[in-house]
Amino acid sequence: ALVTGASRGIGRAIALKLAAEGAAVVINYHGSMEKAKEVKAEIESDGGIAEIMQCNVADYQATEAMIRKVTDDFGRLDILVNNAGIAWFGLLTDMTDEDWSSLLQTNLSSVFYCCRAAIPHMVSVKCGRIINISSMWGTAGASCEAAYSATKSGIHGLTKALAKELAPSNIQVNAIACGVIDTEMNARLNEEERAALAEEIPSGRFSSPEEVAELVLLLC
Ligand code: NDP
């Protein structure tokens, strides 16, 4: 299993969960090498198999090289979890071209790059699972997160279409539209903002990365 952005937060929890269930896991990271090493060490101390791979998934050449290394090292790629993502908060009118392009590349193009490189390996064995980590804002839309919402809506369209395209090859493609999950992505929020946000979620609370990981496991 390859989990993108698995050094921290939701991706970390997914990597730990899949490894605990017996998958050999590749922990992709971008800048947090020490944290990625900690995830690998935690998996190995529980008897699991893990490898770390540095790659900016917004870069298609680096991403293709990473997937090639995964299949070279492990001989196959059964599960791809496209989790890596960044947030951008603010008025759309304050967003620069660079901000827009970085968000689109990191959150949406990365899913395309990973899928394009991974699918031939899955099709050749007629088996695979692709899980895209998305957000409720991709369906509901969030004020001051218009571009982020657009990237997640894009993931929803890509997921539904790809699910149809790959179903005949026994490859299931799903997205999880998370509510609000307690990770560093929400570290900027103060107590008042957290409470206001929780009210927008049907459960009335932030969820844990482990709850998302349970759902990923179910879908696998
Ligand atoms: P965190 O900020 O806690 O972690 C982000 C992870 O993504 C890190 O491992 C980071 O790696 C990695 N990452 C970021 N950019 C890149 C890149 N260019 N290439 C490779 N890896 C990258 O975020 P969360 O765990 O909260 O979010 C994970 C996913 O869940 C995202 O797609 C997010 O949009 C989605 N989500 C989160 C919600 C939330 O409330 N937290 C709600 C809904 C969806 P590194 O540290 O090594 O740079």
CSV table of C-alpha atoms and ligand atoms in Angstrom, one decimal:
chain,number,residue,atom,x,y,z
A,1,ALA,CA,0.0,0.0,0.0
A,2,LEU,CA,1.2,3.5,-0.9
A,3,VAL,CA,-0.1,6.3,1.3
A,4,THR,CA,0.8,9.8,0.2
A,5,GLY,CA,1.4,12.4,2.9
A,6,ALA,CA,1.8,9.7,5.6
A,7,SER,CA,4.3,11.5,7.8
A,8,ARG,CA,1.6,13.2,9.8
A,9,GLY,CA,-2.2,13.5,10.5
A,10,ILE,CA,-4.7,11.4,8.6
A,11,GLY,CA,-2.1,9.7,6.3
A,12,ARG,CA,-0.1,8.6,9.3
A,13,ALA,CA,-3.1,7.0,10.9
A,14,ILE,CA,-4.0,5.2,7.6
A,15,ALA,CA,-0.4,3.9,7.2
A,16,LEU,CA,-0.4,2.5,10.8
A,17,LYS,CA,-3.8,0.9,10.3
A,18,LEU,CA,-3.0,-0.8,7.0
A,19,ALA,CA,0.3,-2.0,8.3
A,20,ALA,CA,-1.4,-3.4,11.4
A,21,GLU,CA,-3.7,-5.4,9.1
A,22,GLY,CA,-0.7,-6.9,7.3
A,23,ALA,CA,0.0,-4.6,4.4
A,24,ALA,CA,3.6,-3.6,3.5
A,25,VAL,CA,3.3,0.2,3.6
A,26,VAL,CA,5.1,2.9,1.7
A,27,ILE,CA,5.1,6.1,3.7
A,28,ASN,CA,5.3,9.0,1.3
A,29,TYR,CA,6.4,12.4,2.8
A,30,HIS,CA,7.4,15.8,1.4
A,31,GLY,CA,9.2,17.8,4.1
A,32,SER,CA,8.8,15.8,7.4
A,33,MET,CA,11.4,13.2,7.1
A,34,GLU,CA,11.9,12.7,10.9
A,35,LYS,CA,8.1,12.2,11.3
A,36,ALA,CA,8.0,9.7,8.4
A,37,LYS,CA,10.9,7.8,10.0
A,38,GLU,CA,8.9,7.7,13.3
A,39,VAL,CA,5.9,6.2,11.5
A,40,LYS,CA,8.2,3.6,9.9
A,41,ALA,CA,9.8,2.7,13.3
A,42,GLU,CA,6.3,2.4,14.9
A,43,ILE,CA,5.2,0.0,12.2
A,44,GLU,CA,8.4,-2.1,12.4
A,45,SER,CA,8.3,-2.2,16.2
A,46,ASP,CA,4.9,-3.9,15.8
A,47,GLY,CA,6.3,-6.4,13.3
A,48,GLY,CA,5.1,-4.7,10.2
A,49,ILE,CA,6.8,-3.8,6.9
A,50,ALA,CA,7.3,-0.2,6.0
A,51,GLU,CA,9.5,2.0,3.7
A,52,ILE,CA,9.7,5.8,3.5
A,53,MET,CA,9.8,7.7,0.2
A,54,GLN,CA,10.3,11.4,-0.2
A,55,CYS,CA,8.4,12.9,-3.0
A,56,ASN,CA,6.5,16.1,-3.8
A,57,VAL,CA,3.4,14.6,-5.3
A,58,ALA,CA,2.7,17.9,-7.1
A,59,ASP,CA,5.6,17.1,-9.4
A,60,TYR,CA,4.6,14.4,-12.0
A,61,GLN,CA,8.1,13.3,-12.8
A,62,ALA,CA,9.0,12.7,-9.1
A,63,THR,CA,5.6,11.0,-8.5
A,64,GLU,CA,6.1,8.6,-11.5
A,65,ALA,CA,9.6,7.8,-10.2
A,66,MET,CA,8.2,7.1,-6.7
A,67,ILE,CA,5.5,4.7,-8.1
A,68,ARG,CA,8.2,3.0,-10.2
A,69,LYS,CA,10.3,2.5,-7.1
A,70,VAL,CA,7.3,1.1,-5.2
A,71,THR,CA,6.6,-1.5,-7.8
A,72,ASP,CA,10.4,-2.3,-8.2
A,73,ASP,CA,10.8,-2.8,-4.5
A,74,PHE,CA,7.6,-4.6,-3.7
A,75,GLY,CA,6.7,-6.2,-7.1
A,76,ARG,CA,3.2,-4.8,-6.9
A,77,LEU,CA,0.9,-2.0,-5.7
A,78,ASP,CA,-2.5,-3.2,-4.4
A,79,ILE,CA,-3.7,-0.1,-2.5
A,80,LEU,CA,-3.1,3.6,-3.4
A,81,VAL,CA,-4.3,6.1,-0.8
A,82,ASN,CA,-4.2,9.7,-2.2
A,83,ASN,CA,-4.1,11.6,1.0
A,84,ALA,CA,-1.5,14.4,0.7
A,85,GLY,CA,-3.0,17.8,0.7
A,86,ILE,CA,-2.7,21.4,1.8
A,87,ALA,CA,-5.2,24.0,2.9
A,88,TRP,CA,-5.4,27.7,1.9
A,89,PHE,CA,-7.6,30.0,3.9
A,90,GLY,CA,-8.6,33.5,2.8
A,91,LEU,CA,-10.6,35.5,0.3
A,92,LEU,CA,-10.5,34.3,-3.3
A,93,THR,CA,-9.6,37.8,-4.3
A,94,ASP,CA,-6.5,37.7,-2.2
A,95,MET,CA,-5.2,34.5,-3.9
A,96,THR,CA,-2.3,34.8,-6.2
A,97,ASP,CA,-1.8,32.7,-9.3
A,98,GLU,CA,1.0,30.9,-7.5
A,99,ASP,CA,-1.3,30.1,-4.5
A,100,TRP,CA,-4.0,28.7,-6.9
A,101,SER,CA,-1.6,26.7,-8.9
A,102,SER,CA,0.2,25.2,-5.8
A,103,LEU,CA,-3.2,24.2,-4.3
A,104,LEU,CA,-4.4,22.6,-7.5
A,105,GLN,CA,-1.2,20.8,-8.1
A,106,THR,CA,-0.9,19.5,-4.6
A,107,ASN,CA,-4.5,18.5,-4.0
A,108,LEU,CA,-5.8,17.5,-7.4
A,109,SER,CA,-3.1,17.0,-10.0
A,110,SER,CA,-1.3,14.8,-7.5
A,111,VAL,CA,-4.2,12.4,-7.5
A,112,PHE,CA,-4.1,12.3,-11.3
A,113,TYR,CA,-0.3,11.7,-11.3
A,114,CYS,CA,-0.5,8.9,-8.8
A,115,CYS,CA,-3.5,7.2,-10.4
A,116,ARG,CA,-2.0,7.4,-13.9
A,117,ALA,CA,1.2,5.8,-12.7
A,118,ALA,CA,-0.4,3.2,-10.5
A,119,ILE,CA,-3.3,2.0,-12.6
A,120,PRO,CA,-1.3,-0.1,-15.2
A,121,HIS,CA,0.1,-2.2,-12.4
A,122,MET,CA,-3.3,-2.8,-10.9
A,123,VAL,CA,-4.9,-3.5,-14.3
A,124,SER,CA,-2.2,-6.1,-15.1
A,125,VAL,CA,-3.3,-8.2,-12.1
A,126,LYS,CA,-7.0,-7.2,-12.3
A,127,CYS,CA,-7.0,-6.1,-8.7
A,128,GLY,CA,-6.6,-2.8,-6.8
A,129,ARG,CA,-8.1,-0.2,-4.5
A,130,ILE,CA,-7.7,3.5,-4.9
A,131,ILE,CA,-8.9,5.7,-2.1
A,132,ASN,CA,-8.9,9.5,-2.3
A,133,ILE,CA,-9.1,11.5,0.9
A,134,SER,CA,-11.4,14.4,0.3
A,135,SER,CA,-13.6,16.8,2.3
A,136,MET,CA,-17.2,17.6,2.9
A,137,TRP,CA,-16.3,21.1,1.5
A,138,GLY,CA,-16.0,19.4,-1.9
A,139,THR,CA,-19.7,18.9,-1.8
A,140,ALA,CA,-20.9,21.7,0.5
A,141,GLY,CA,-18.3,24.5,-0.3
A,142,ALA,CA,-16.6,26.5,2.4
A,143,SER,CA,-16.4,30.2,2.7
A,144,CYS,CA,-12.8,31.4,2.5
A,145,GLU,CA,-11.8,28.0,1.2
A,146,ALA,CA,-13.2,28.3,-2.4
A,147,ALA,CA,-10.1,27.0,-4.1
A,148,TYR,CA,-9.7,24.2,-1.6
A,149,SER,CA,-13.3,23.3,-2.1
A,150,ALA,CA,-12.8,23.3,-5.8
A,151,THR,CA,-9.9,20.9,-5.5
A,152,LYS,CA,-12.0,18.5,-3.4
A,153,SER,CA,-15.0,18.8,-5.8
A,154,GLY,CA,-12.5,17.9,-8.6
A,155,ILE,CA,-11.5,14.8,-6.6
A,156,HIS,CA,-15.2,13.8,-6.4
A,157,GLY,CA,-15.7,14.0,-10.2
A,158,LEU,CA,-12.4,12.2,-10.9
A,159,THR,CA,-13.3,9.5,-8.4
A,160,LYS,CA,-16.8,8.8,-9.7
A,161,ALA,CA,-15.6,8.7,-13.3
A,162,LEU,CA,-12.5,6.6,-12.6
A,163,ALA,CA,-14.6,4.1,-10.6
A,164,LYS,CA,-16.7,3.5,-13.7
A,165,GLU,CA,-13.6,3.3,-15.9
A,166,LEU,CA,-11.8,0.8,-13.7
A,167,ALA,CA,-14.7,-1.4,-12.4
A,168,PRO,CA,-14.4,-3.9,-15.3
A,169,SER,CA,-10.7,-4.4,-14.2
A,170,ASN,CA,-11.8,-5.2,-10.6
A,171,ILE,CA,-10.3,-1.9,-9.3
A,172,GLN,CA,-12.5,0.0,-6.9
A,173,VAL,CA,-12.1,3.7,-6.6
A,174,ASN,CA,-13.6,5.6,-3.7
A,175,ALA,CA,-13.3,9.0,-2.0
A,176,ILE,CA,-13.9,9.8,1.6
A,177,ALA,CA,-15.4,13.2,2.2
A,178,CYS,CA,-14.1,13.8,5.7
A,179,GLY,CA,-15.7,16.2,8.1
A,180,VAL,CA,-13.3,18.1,10.3
A,181,ILE,CA,-10.4,16.0,11.6
A,182,ASP,CA,-8.2,16.9,14.5
A,183,THR,CA,-4.8,17.4,12.8
A,184,GLU,CA,-2.2,20.1,12.3
A,185,MET,CA,-4.2,21.3,9.3
A,186,ASN,CA,-6.6,22.8,11.8
A,187,ALA,CA,-4.0,24.1,14.2
A,188,ARG,CA,-4.7,27.7,13.2
A,189,LEU,CA,-8.2,27.6,14.8
A,190,ASN,CA,-8.8,29.0,18.3
A,191,GLU,CA,-11.3,27.5,20.7
A,192,GLU,CA,-14.1,29.8,19.5
A,193,GLU,CA,-13.5,28.9,15.9
A,194,ARG,CA,-13.3,25.2,16.7
A,195,ALA,CA,-16.7,25.3,18.4
A,196,ALA,CA,-18.3,27.2,15.5
A,197,LEU,CA,-16.9,24.7,13.0
A,198,ALA,CA,-18.1,21.8,15.1
A,199,GLU,CA,-21.6,23.1,14.8
A,200,GLU,CA,-21.4,22.8,11.0
A,201,ILE,CA,-20.7,19.0,11.3
A,202,PRO,CA,-23.7,16.6,11.8
A,203,SER,CA,-21.8,14.8,14.6
A,204,GLY,CA,-21.1,18.1,16.3
A,205,ARG,CA,-17.5,17.2,16.9
A,206,PHE,CA,-14.1,16.9,15.3
A,207,SER,CA,-13.2,13.4,14.3
A,208,SER,CA,-9.9,11.6,14.8
A,209,PRO,CA,-7.5,10.5,12.1
A,210,GLU,CA,-8.0,7.0,13.4
A,211,GLU,CA,-11.7,7.1,12.5
A,212,VAL,CA,-10.8,8.0,8.9
A,213,ALA,CA,-8.3,5.1,8.9
A,214,GLU,CA,-11.0,2.6,9.9
A,215,LEU,CA,-13.1,3.7,6.9
A,216,VAL,CA,-10.1,3.3,4.6
A,217,LEU,CA,-9.5,-0.2,5.9
A,218,LEU,CA,-13.2,-1.0,5.3
A,219,LEU,CA,-13.0,0.2,1.7
A,220,CYS,CA,-9.8,-1.8,1.1
B,1,NDP,P1,-1.7,17.6,7.7
B,1,NDP,O1,-1.4,19.0,7.4
B,1,NDP,O2,-1.8,17.1,9.1
B,1,NDP,O3,-0.7,16.6,6.9
B,1,NDP,C1,-0.6,16.8,5.5
B,1,NDP,C2,0.3,15.6,5.0
B,1,NDP,O4,0.4,15.8,3.5
B,1,NDP,C3,1.7,15.6,5.5
B,1,NDP,O5,2.1,14.3,5.7
B,1,NDP,C4,2.5,16.3,4.4
B,1,NDP,O6,3.8,15.8,4.3
B,1,NDP,C5,1.7,15.8,3.2
B,1,NDP,N1,2.0,16.7,2.0
B,1,NDP,C6,1.6,18.0,1.8
B,1,NDP,N2,2.0,18.4,0.6
B,1,NDP,C7,2.7,17.4,0.0
B,1,NDP,C8,3.3,17.2,-1.2
B,1,NDP,N3,3.4,18.2,-2.1
B,1,NDP,N4,3.9,16.0,-1.5
B,1,NDP,C9,3.8,15.0,-0.6
B,1,NDP,N5,3.2,15.1,0.6
B,1,NDP,C10,2.6,16.3,0.9
B,1,NDP,O7,-3.1,17.3,7.0
B,1,NDP,P2,-4.3,16.3,7.3
B,1,NDP,O8,-3.8,15.0,7.8
B,1,NDP,O9,-5.3,17.0,8.1
B,1,NDP,O10,-4.9,16.1,5.8
B,1,NDP,C11,-4.7,15.0,5.0
B,1,NDP,C12,-5.7,15.0,3.9
B,1,NDP,O11,-7.0,15.0,4.4
B,1,NDP,C13,-5.6,16.3,3.0
B,1,NDP,O12,-5.9,15.9,1.6
B,1,NDP,C14,-6.8,17.1,3.5
B,1,NDP,O13,-7.2,18.0,2.5
B,1,NDP,C15,-7.8,16.1,3.9
B,1,NDP,N6,-8.8,16.5,4.8
B,1,NDP,C16,-8.4,17.0,6.0
B,1,NDP,C17,-9.4,17.5,6.9
B,1,NDP,C18,-9.1,18.0,8.3
B,1,NDP,O14,-10.0,18.5,8.9
B,1,NDP,N7,-7.9,17.8,8.8
B,1,NDP,C19,-10.8,17.4,6.5
B,1,NDP,C20,-11.1,17.0,5.2
B,1,NDP,C21,-10.1,16.5,4.4
B,1,NDP,P3,5.1,16.6,5.0
B,1,NDP,O15,4.7,16.9,6.4
B,1,NDP,O16,6.2,15.5,4.9
B,1,NDP,O17,5.5,17.8,4.1
